[in-house]
XYZ file of C-alpha atoms in Angstrom:
627
model
C -22.799 34.026 0.096
C -22.124 31.145 -2.255
C -23.916 30.788 -5.575
C -25.942 27.666 -6.246
C -24.926 25.555 -9.213
C -25.664 22.074 -10.536
C -23.214 19.528 -9.087
C -20.785 18.193 -11.662
C -20.625 21.515 -13.486
C -18.674 23.508 -10.914
C -15.591 25.045 -12.537
C -12.598 23.448 -10.872
C -9.034 24.740 -11.025
C -7.787 21.171 -10.512
C -7.030 19.454 -13.827
C -5.980 15.908 -14.640
C -2.614 17.279 -15.770
C -2.157 18.669 -12.271
C -2.943 15.272 -10.754
C -0.250 13.689 -12.891
C 2.189 16.391 -11.845
C 0.892 16.914 -8.316
C 4.078 15.650 -6.775
C 6.292 12.650 -6.345
C 5.361 9.542 -4.396
C 7.682 8.808 -1.491
C 7.883 5.629 0.575
C 11.287 4.825 2.094
C 14.141 6.696 3.768
C 17.469 5.769 5.371
C 20.078 7.570 7.447
C 23.435 7.154 5.677
C 26.379 8.544 7.625
C 25.531 12.175 8.382
C 23.021 12.303 5.533
C 19.395 11.288 5.001
C 18.330 9.610 1.748
C 14.822 8.953 0.435
C 13.152 7.760 -2.749
C 10.883 9.624 -5.159
C 8.617 8.040 -7.772
C 8.144 10.762 -10.402
C 5.128 10.462 -12.734
C 6.520 13.326 -14.810
C 9.486 11.070 -15.672
C 7.370 8.078 -16.732
C 7.255 6.756 -13.186
C 11.026 6.571 -12.576
C 12.023 6.098 -8.932
C 15.087 8.099 -7.926
C 17.040 7.912 -4.671
C 17.678 11.423 -3.359
C 20.288 12.682 -0.883
C 19.606 15.712 1.294
C 23.216 16.804 0.768
C 23.793 15.783 -2.857
C 20.404 15.651 -4.595
C 19.607 12.878 -7.100
C 22.033 9.968 -6.725
C 21.661 8.774 -10.313
C 20.317 10.107 -13.581
C 18.110 8.758 -16.361
C 17.522 6.009 -17.387
C 18.259 4.388 -14.010
C 15.238 3.672 -11.814
C 15.259 2.016 -8.376
C 12.347 -0.414 -8.350
C 12.147 -4.064 -7.360
C 9.476 -6.438 -8.618
C 9.756 -8.992 -5.812
C 6.224 -10.221 -4.999
C 5.196 -8.053 -8.006
C 4.278 -5.482 -5.327
C 7.894 -4.448 -4.746
C 9.198 -2.602 -1.723
C 12.550 -1.309 -0.483
C 14.787 -1.498 -3.550
C 17.896 0.333 -2.325
C 20.403 0.482 0.513
C 23.023 3.044 1.485
C 26.250 2.471 3.395
C 29.393 4.412 4.240
C 32.561 2.471 3.459
C 36.098 3.871 3.666
C 34.622 7.324 4.155
C 32.555 7.140 0.955
C 28.780 6.916 0.680
C 27.703 4.017 -1.540
C 24.261 3.305 -2.934
C 23.110 -0.175 -3.881
C 19.859 -0.325 -5.826
C 17.740 -2.691 -7.909
C 17.351 -1.267 -11.410
C 13.797 -1.560 -12.725
C 14.525 -2.574 -16.319
C 16.735 -5.613 -15.623
C 16.210 -6.220 -11.861
C 19.965 -6.441 -11.261
C 21.625 -4.819 -8.243
C 23.899 -1.886 -9.037
C 26.445 -0.036 -6.925
C 27.319 3.627 -7.254
C 29.121 6.343 -5.328
C 28.250 10.032 -5.362
C 28.774 11.294 -8.909
C 29.679 7.876 -10.338
C 28.057 5.713 -13.001
C 26.253 2.675 -11.517
C 27.953 -0.701 -11.973
C 26.160 -4.059 -11.777
C 27.132 -6.412 -8.945
C 24.724 -9.232 -9.837
C 25.067 -11.253 -13.035
C 22.974 -11.320 -16.172
C 20.699 -14.363 -15.988
C 19.490 -16.588 -18.853
C 16.514 -15.251 -20.781
C 14.430 -18.167 -19.508
C 14.959 -17.138 -15.875
C 13.943 -14.190 -13.709
C 15.980 -13.106 -10.665
C 14.807 -10.275 -8.415
C 16.188 -8.723 -5.231
C 14.818 -6.617 -2.380
C 15.407 -5.440 1.189
C 19.204 -5.240 1.242
C 21.279 -5.116 4.440
C 25.021 -5.021 5.176
C 26.571 -8.040 6.929
C 30.303 -8.673 7.215
C 31.183 -6.438 4.288
C 28.642 -8.153 2.040
C 25.184 -7.232 0.843
C 22.553 -9.683 2.059
C 19.007 -9.538 0.717
C 15.873 -11.399 -0.295
C 16.160 -13.000 -3.737
C 13.206 -14.231 -5.767
C 13.752 -16.571 -8.720
C 11.385 -17.747 -11.453
C 12.812 -20.833 -13.157
C 10.798 -23.271 -15.278
C 7.561 -21.934 -13.831
C 8.656 -22.413 -10.215
C 9.002 -19.408 -7.883
C 11.407 -19.653 -4.947
C 12.860 -17.171 -2.484
C 15.928 -17.169 -0.289
C 18.167 -14.981 1.809
C 21.349 -14.593 -0.228
C 24.745 -12.939 0.146
C 26.070 -10.880 -2.757
C 29.810 -11.462 -2.562
C 32.634 -10.829 -5.008
C 31.774 -12.747 -8.187
C 29.372 -15.027 -6.328
C 25.883 -15.192 -4.859
C 25.572 -17.560 -1.897
C 22.291 -18.899 -0.595
C 22.214 -18.270 3.150
C 18.730 -19.583 4.004
C 16.033 -21.082 1.784
C 13.741 -23.178 3.992
C 10.789 -20.736 3.811
C 8.702 -19.534 0.897
C 8.513 -15.861 1.923
C 10.985 -13.604 3.723
C 10.842 -10.077 5.057
C 12.481 -7.706 7.500
C 16.080 -8.954 7.661
C 17.886 -7.336 10.601
C 21.433 -8.088 11.854
C 22.229 -7.443 15.510
C 24.533 -4.506 16.198
C 27.611 -6.755 16.443
C 26.389 -8.787 13.430
C 26.522 -11.989 15.467
C 22.824 -12.709 14.940
C 20.186 -12.240 12.263
C 16.432 -11.963 12.737
C 13.807 -12.132 10.001
C 10.099 -12.678 9.340
C 8.901 -15.596 7.206
C 5.694 -17.365 6.247
C 4.347 -20.094 3.994
C 1.455 -20.661 1.624
C -1.490 -20.401 2.159
C -0.916 -17.764 4.864
C -0.759 -14.106 3.989
C 1.530 -12.096 6.292
C -1.446 -10.476 8.054
C -2.783 -13.969 8.845
C 0.251 -15.717 10.280
C 4.032 -15.287 10.242
C 7.033 -16.531 12.187
C 9.999 -14.611 13.513
C 13.232 -16.585 13.230
C 16.661 -15.924 14.724
C 20.028 -17.467 13.860
C 23.700 -17.019 14.703
C 25.873 -15.537 11.963
C 29.130 -17.471 11.614
C 31.635 -16.969 8.782
C 28.955 -15.807 6.367
C 26.503 -18.590 7.224
C 23.530 -19.029 9.556
C 23.633 -21.515 12.433
C 21.049 -22.621 15.001
C 17.997 -21.265 13.167
C 14.984 -21.205 15.473
C 11.431 -19.850 15.646
C 11.073 -17.341 18.485
C 7.594 -15.901 17.882
C 4.491 -16.206 15.727
C 2.532 -18.988 14.087
C -0.187 -19.652 11.538
C -2.730 -17.632 13.552
C -0.459 -14.838 14.788
C 0.861 -12.055 12.581
C 4.280 -10.906 13.812
C 5.959 -7.985 12.076
C 8.999 -5.737 12.113
C 11.478 -7.207 14.630
C 14.274 -4.876 15.755
C 17.253 -5.461 18.031
C 17.512 -3.574 21.319
C 20.149 -3.489 24.024
C 21.561 -6.817 25.278
C 20.175 -8.588 22.195
C 16.607 -7.961 23.323
C 14.125 -8.196 20.449
C 11.151 -5.896 19.948
C 8.418 -6.721 17.466
C 4.780 -6.136 16.550
C 2.242 -8.939 17.133
C -1.539 -9.224 16.906
C -1.685 -11.991 19.512
C -4.000 -9.786 21.607
C -6.262 -9.019 18.649
C -4.425 -5.785 17.860
C -0.960 -5.212 16.362
C 0.798 -4.159 19.582
C 4.395 -3.843 20.784
C 6.023 -6.950 22.288
C 9.522 -7.878 23.457
C 11.523 -11.096 23.639
C 14.587 -11.535 25.843
C 17.554 -13.798 25.166
C 15.998 -16.512 27.345
C 12.883 -16.600 25.183
C 10.552 -14.794 27.585
C 7.907 -12.682 25.821
C 6.364 -9.512 27.221
C 3.427 -7.441 26.011
C 5.193 -4.070 26.322
C 2.143 -1.947 25.472
C -1.384 -3.358 25.500
C -4.026 -1.194 23.870
C -6.787 -1.405 21.287
C -4.862 0.434 18.612
C -2.786 -0.667 15.662
C 1.012 -0.359 15.671
C 1.387 -2.335 12.447
C 0.191 -2.534 8.866
C -0.221 -5.404 6.393
C 3.059 -6.337 4.707
C 2.125 -5.614 1.110
C 5.631 -4.261 0.472
C 9.025 -5.510 1.610
C 11.209 -3.222 3.684
C 8.636 -1.698 6.018
C 9.835 -0.364 9.373
C 7.324 -0.173 12.225
C 9.635 0.576 15.160
C 13.035 2.163 15.707
C 15.092 1.345 18.802
C 16.933 4.540 19.721
C 20.439 4.878 21.161
C 19.058 5.496 24.664
C 16.918 2.346 24.513
C 13.585 4.056 23.959
C 11.377 2.894 21.114
C 9.871 5.115 18.434
C 6.762 3.958 16.617
C 3.345 5.139 15.498
C 0.012 3.912 16.793
C -3.646 4.793 16.714
C -6.768 4.417 14.659
C -7.443 4.850 10.972
C -8.760 8.346 11.722
C -5.833 9.529 13.828
C -2.370 8.115 14.425
C 0.383 9.511 16.630
C 4.125 9.152 16.707
C 4.949 7.681 20.096
C 8.042 7.177 22.271
C 7.953 4.136 24.534
C 9.925 3.412 27.686
C 10.358 -0.351 27.203
C 10.833 -1.016 30.917
C 7.625 0.629 32.120
C 5.612 0.558 28.913
C 4.830 4.249 29.403
C 4.079 5.977 26.102
C 4.680 9.613 25.253
C 2.736 10.905 22.264
C 4.669 13.317 20.058
C 2.730 16.372 18.991
C 2.436 16.743 15.238
C -0.120 18.246 12.859
C 0.066 15.011 10.862
C -2.517 12.307 11.554
C -1.303 9.430 9.403
C 2.197 7.993 9.042
C 3.706 5.531 6.601
C 5.263 2.431 8.204
C 8.755 3.329 7.018
C 10.466 4.932 10.011
C 14.198 5.619 9.967
C 16.486 7.100 12.622
C 20.084 8.106 13.297
C 22.273 10.960 14.542
C 19.699 12.006 17.134
C 16.984 12.420 14.513
C 14.099 10.326 13.193
C 12.359 10.560 9.833
C 8.866 9.672 8.646
C 6.445 10.347 5.806
C 2.964 11.444 6.847
C -0.207 13.261 5.903
C -3.339 14.837 7.366
C -6.734 16.169 6.254
C -4.912 19.288 5.018
C -1.633 17.702 3.854
C -1.192 15.094 1.130
C 2.341 14.141 2.153
C 5.225 15.570 4.167
C 8.680 14.245 4.974
C 9.333 15.123 8.598
C 12.479 15.205 10.721
C 11.998 14.671 14.457
C 14.618 15.928 16.918
C 14.768 13.141 19.497
C 15.943 15.484 22.270
C 13.440 18.302 21.901
C 10.698 16.181 20.232
C 10.168 19.048 17.801
C 9.413 18.288 14.173
C 10.709 20.020 11.075
C 9.341 19.550 7.571
C 12.087 18.633 5.103
C 9.690 18.864 2.180
C 5.973 18.687 1.511
C 4.094 17.707 -1.603
C 2.909 20.960 -3.107
C -0.797 21.288 -3.754
C -1.478 22.692 -7.228
C -4.507 24.750 -6.142
C -5.395 26.917 -3.160
C -6.370 25.178 0.108
C -9.766 26.899 0.105
C -10.870 24.400 -2.563
C -10.217 21.355 -0.408
C -12.908 19.613 1.650
C -12.438 18.438 5.214
C -12.730 14.641 5.255
C -14.520 13.022 8.179
C -15.343 9.559 9.447
C -18.819 8.227 8.713
C -20.069 5.097 10.490
C -22.997 3.135 9.102
C -24.894 0.333 10.804
C -25.707 -2.846 8.940
C -29.027 -4.580 9.483
C -27.278 -6.987 11.867
C -26.033 -4.037 13.944
C -22.354 -4.236 12.976
C -20.557 -0.980 12.274
C -19.090 -0.194 8.860
C -16.465 2.550 8.726
C -15.843 5.023 5.939
C -14.260 8.390 5.170
C -16.403 11.071 3.510
C -14.863 13.820 1.379
C -17.806 16.215 0.858
C -18.364 18.233 -2.295
C -16.779 21.615 -1.658
C -16.054 24.851 -3.496
C -15.268 28.348 -2.154
C -17.731 29.981 -4.570
C -20.442 27.421 -5.309
C -22.803 25.222 -3.340
C -25.040 22.488 -4.761
C -28.391 23.493 -6.195
C -29.561 19.920 -5.571
C -28.342 16.811 -3.794
C -24.869 15.877 -4.951
C -23.820 12.760 -6.835
C -21.788 10.313 -4.769
C -18.641 8.509 -5.873
C -18.113 5.391 -3.780
C -14.451 4.357 -3.595
C -13.587 0.746 -2.807
C -9.969 0.332 -1.737
C -7.844 -2.568 -2.887
C -6.267 -5.381 -0.993
C -8.875 -6.185 0.168
C -6.716 -5.949 3.297
C -5.964 -2.242 2.912
C -7.484 0.872 4.472
C -8.857 4.310 3.639
C -7.520 7.201 5.729
C -8.721 10.816 6.104
C -5.802 12.540 4.420
C -5.984 15.196 1.744
C -6.334 13.507 -1.643
C -5.873 15.303 -4.945
C -7.675 12.464 -6.720
C -10.730 12.935 -4.533
C -10.506 16.721 -4.796
C -10.810 16.252 -8.557
C -14.388 15.141 -7.836
C -15.262 17.271 -4.803
C -14.240 20.560 -6.450
C -16.706 19.747 -9.232
C -19.598 19.162 -6.839
C -19.373 15.396 -6.355
C -19.128 13.886 -2.874
C -16.703 10.988 -2.334
C -16.901 8.221 0.264
C -13.986 5.816 0.789
C -15.229 2.664 2.530
C -13.367 0.539 5.075
C -15.538 -2.538 4.621
C -15.161 -5.613 6.807
C -11.748 -7.103 6.072
C -9.994 -3.740 6.028
C -6.938 -3.235 8.208
C -6.705 -0.636 10.955
C -9.501 -1.945 13.199
C -7.894 -5.011 14.749
C -7.676 -8.667 13.766
C -11.376 -9.429 14.313
C -12.491 -6.776 11.820
C -9.784 -7.913 9.391
C -11.017 -11.503 9.671
C -14.597 -10.585 8.775
C -13.511 -11.130 5.169
C -12.384 -14.721 5.749
C -14.441 -16.923 3.464
C -16.702 -13.990 2.651
C -15.041 -12.003 -0.153
C -17.777 -10.908 -2.493
C -20.352 -10.914 0.302
C -19.106 -8.790 3.214
C -17.571 -6.109 1.012
C -20.689 -5.860 -1.147
C -23.041 -5.715 1.840
C -20.902 -3.127 3.628
C -20.713 -0.884 0.571
C -24.492 -0.929 0.217
C -24.943 -0.278 3.959
C -22.826 2.881 3.738
C -24.566 4.058 0.564
C -28.017 3.531 2.096
C -26.987 5.423 5.239
C -25.674 8.389 3.249
C -28.854 8.481 1.176
C -30.915 8.418 4.383
C -28.833 11.294 5.737
C -30.187 13.330 2.828
C -26.949 14.734 1.429
C -26.554 12.677 -1.751
C -28.828 11.877 -4.689
C -30.028 8.269 -4.587
C -30.241 8.223 -8.387
C -26.684 9.461 -8.896
C -24.536 6.935 -7.056
C -21.281 6.008 -8.813
C -18.680 3.456 -7.765
C -14.984 3.085 -8.548
C -12.186 0.822 -7.381
C -8.980 -0.900 -8.404
C -7.779 -4.501 -8.165
C -9.728 -6.094 -5.279
C -11.702 -2.852 -5.179
C -12.475 -3.356 -8.854
C -13.796 -6.813 -7.988
C -16.251 -5.244 -5.553
C -17.239 -2.648 -8.162
C -18.119 -5.376 -10.655
C -19.755 -7.450 -7.947
C -22.154 -4.742 -6.744
C -23.001 -3.752 -10.311
C -24.224 -7.265 -11.123
C -25.899 -7.835 -7.750
C -27.693 -4.560 -6.986
C -29.448 -1.653 -8.644
C -27.964 1.060 -6.442
C -25.450 2.412 -8.931
C -25.820 4.628 -11.975
C -22.365 3.684 -13.303
C -19.066 2.162 -12.307
C -15.349 2.422 -13.011
C -13.184 -0.678 -12.703
C -9.425 -0.247 -12.600
C -7.805 -3.646 -13.325
C -10.597 -5.354 -11.386
C -10.983 -9.084 -10.771
C -13.847 -10.544 -12.834
C -13.250 -14.307 -12.671
C -12.105 -15.763 -9.344
C -11.306 -19.185 -10.815
C -9.120 -17.637 -13.499
C -7.389 -15.523 -10.857
C -6.633 -18.614 -8.776
C -5.029 -20.243 -11.816
C -3.322 -17.198 -13.316
C -1.916 -14.749 -10.814
C 1.438 -14.119 -9.185
C 2.909 -16.279 -6.449
C 2.567 -13.838 -3.529
C -1.240 -13.785 -3.767
C -1.717 -17.171 -5.427
C -3.169 -18.680 -2.225
C -4.792 -15.502 -0.891
C -8.167 -16.729 -2.136
C -7.913 -19.764 0.175
C -8.797 -17.465 3.061
C -11.015 -15.064 1.114
C -13.199 -17.700 -0.589
C -12.028 -21.287 -0.012
C -9.553 -23.859 -1.264
C -9.220 -24.355 -5.001
C -10.246 -26.601 -6.707
C -12.065 -28.209 -3.751
C -14.357 -25.168 -3.450
C -14.566 -24.441 -7.169
C -18.331 -23.926 -6.945
C -17.792 -21.044 -4.522
C -15.290 -19.476 -6.908
C -17.836 -19.598 -9.704
C -20.610 -18.196 -7.519
C -18.476 -15.290 -6.216
C -17.177 -14.295 -9.654
C -18.805 -11.149 -11.071
C -18.416 -12.689 -14.532
C -20.798 -15.503 -13.554
C -23.567 -12.970 -13.006
C -22.603 -10.585 -15.797
C -25.909 -11.278 -17.554
C -27.474 -9.105 -14.834
C -25.260 -6.114 -15.620
C -27.243 -3.070 -16.707
C -25.210 -0.100 -15.433
C -22.743 1.717 -17.702
C -19.156 0.673 -17.048
C -15.759 2.196 -17.807
C -12.741 -0.115 -17.538
C -9.026 0.696 -17.211
C -6.284 -1.921 -17.556
C -2.489 -2.014 -17.676
C -1.348 -4.437 -20.359
C 1.746 -5.428 -18.341
C -0.293 -6.306 -15.235
C 0.932 -9.606 -13.752
C -1.353 -9.435 -10.714
C -4.719 -9.059 -12.452
C -4.025 -10.035 -16.086
C -5.730 -8.082 -18.908
C -7.961 -11.067 -19.711
C -9.970 -10.265 -16.578
C -10.917 -6.779 -17.793
C -11.329 -7.928 -21.378
C -13.952 -10.460 -20.274
C -16.181 -7.729 -18.865
C -15.542 -5.526 -21.865
C -16.868 -8.340 -24.047
C -19.962 -8.661 -21.840
C -20.701 -4.968 -22.327
C -20.251 -5.282 -26.085
C -22.520 -8.320 -26.343
C -25.236 -6.779 -24.168
C -25.046 -3.371 -25.817
C -24.287 -1.646 -22.502
C -22.715 1.796 -22.567
C -19.049 1.257 -21.790
C -15.477 2.285 -22.474
C -12.337 0.174 -22.327
C -8.932 1.827 -21.918
C -5.807 -0.339 -22.108
C -2.386 1.142 -21.384
C 0.870 -0.135 -22.852
C 3.771 -0.239 -20.422
C 1.569 -0.050 -17.321
C 1.223 -2.746 -14.694
C -0.853 -2.982 -11.539
C -1.362 0.721 -10.891
C -0.561 3.525 -13.288
C 2.722 5.416 -13.040
C 2.913 7.395 -16.277
C 1.534 10.915 -16.400
C -0.200 10.217 -19.715
C -2.065 7.221 -18.240
C -3.156 9.192 -15.176
C -4.441 12.068 -17.309
C -6.333 9.846 -19.745
C -7.964 7.743 -17.033
C -9.133 10.651 -14.862
C -10.447 12.753 -17.735
C -12.190 9.775 -19.323
C -13.796 8.728 -16.056
C -15.164 12.209 -15.323
C -16.479 12.616 -18.871
C -18.120 9.181 -18.683
C -19.903 10.070 -15.441
C -21.113 13.312 -16.975
C -22.582 11.473 -19.943
C -24.395 9.041 -17.645
C -25.709 11.616 -15.159
C -26.446 14.377 -17.650
C -23.872 17.037 -16.876
C -20.938 18.436 -18.805
C -17.814 19.061 -16.703
C -16.716 22.644 -17.300
C -13.068 21.615 -17.472
C -11.185 18.348 -17.105
């Protein structure tokens, strides 16, 4: 029988140091010859990203770090090829954003030039075409941001295509006679509307460029070449990101029609949603936020075969080759695994898994919780209940409400060490997929259009009220945390409701007008769809800004901000810090040198988690036993 103990005081074996060292973050992989390579972002090495070979280990040493800053969000920053029997790695180095080339055991050498100090040149999503490296290049010159598809030749960089503002998913056909890519323009975001373009490749140039799919109200993603120059891609034309095909005569076919998502928002460059296998079948993943499956598709019949796996969530970065496929995934009991799938037997093998620093008996089982708004619409969320193998709550538990970023992102029911930091101490966590979140089809995603600051706030409160009514959490001990767009919602609910005992804002948006005037190019027109056009709808921007209503703030607030953040500049957090100072509200402000939009350094992770927990304890009247 478990012993009863006050929530918040449960002794937890999970420390903030463990969170910072809980494992490396992995995103991309590529089959290179007979080898498989992947990347690892290592907090223990100040957030360096290393490319790792299954056969050879780390492909470069310190201080090199493979990380592109295209779109500020980044994405696929490296590319491997086999040339003259040797494996070569091309990667974008974080510190100078130049492309470097290296062979196994060699010192990297730059293949792109040093640019003037007044200019910024960045590269991402490299491919091999005709013995050259082609990629997306982003330039910042005299305050103007442009992008192009470029070829990195010997002592020259040639612009191949520059008619669009954004590019993604460059793919040459097998014989390199054609190139397909995804592009879009302001004010669209790629989950609103994109185009797929195709062109002939002739002597290192593109000819006969044409739009073959998509538009301003159709989000097309991830085109891949099949047999006979057939194209497969993901489109939400039906209301869901489904699998489509396009033949050489321009005829489109809805290969698989179902109410499940095969795609994700393109926040990062280099995502891979489908792999066309040697036998013509298509490998992808589909499903709901709660449960996704790897799936093999017969493109002729549209018949799908689900692949059995204990994993329930997969990153959109598939790779395949040599009769194998590779994917990163997680589940309610697994934070992250890198899995190899044998395409003949359909059996999976774990190449590596992120090690959990404490015993599994301490982890809760996350579950989906659906609340109903007053208007009858459903709001989805994932609950991670307070859990401990020895203790149970002596009273109703506090609740930490998590608001994901984006706002076009999603919460999934996978094992989270960050959430376990709270649940092992007796605090329940709920991660809310408010209207506007991805994973529930285009209609749910579009609920946010023109309603940022309203729908998210209302949905958060609907979930909180439903959990309070269910009787499992203490109505007087509701906390809220979120980063970026999630931080905006944190600040917004704190100044517009009295539900919350305290809040934690990680680089949150405080002033919508300032954000419209001072943010990076990728998201600079995002607010057109979330709020309205600027400056035509300037009044709406003022009304939706948490800073406008900061005089109503009464809840304690802890703020975390990276001083190198180009997405949500420090001035946004500093404005709310000043409000707290002037009003005499209990608060803390933590600014981190060398951190941008999201913390990578172990020291920053430790400080922020420990400070947040201590702050909550001071507000709610408990002293965490450790951490």
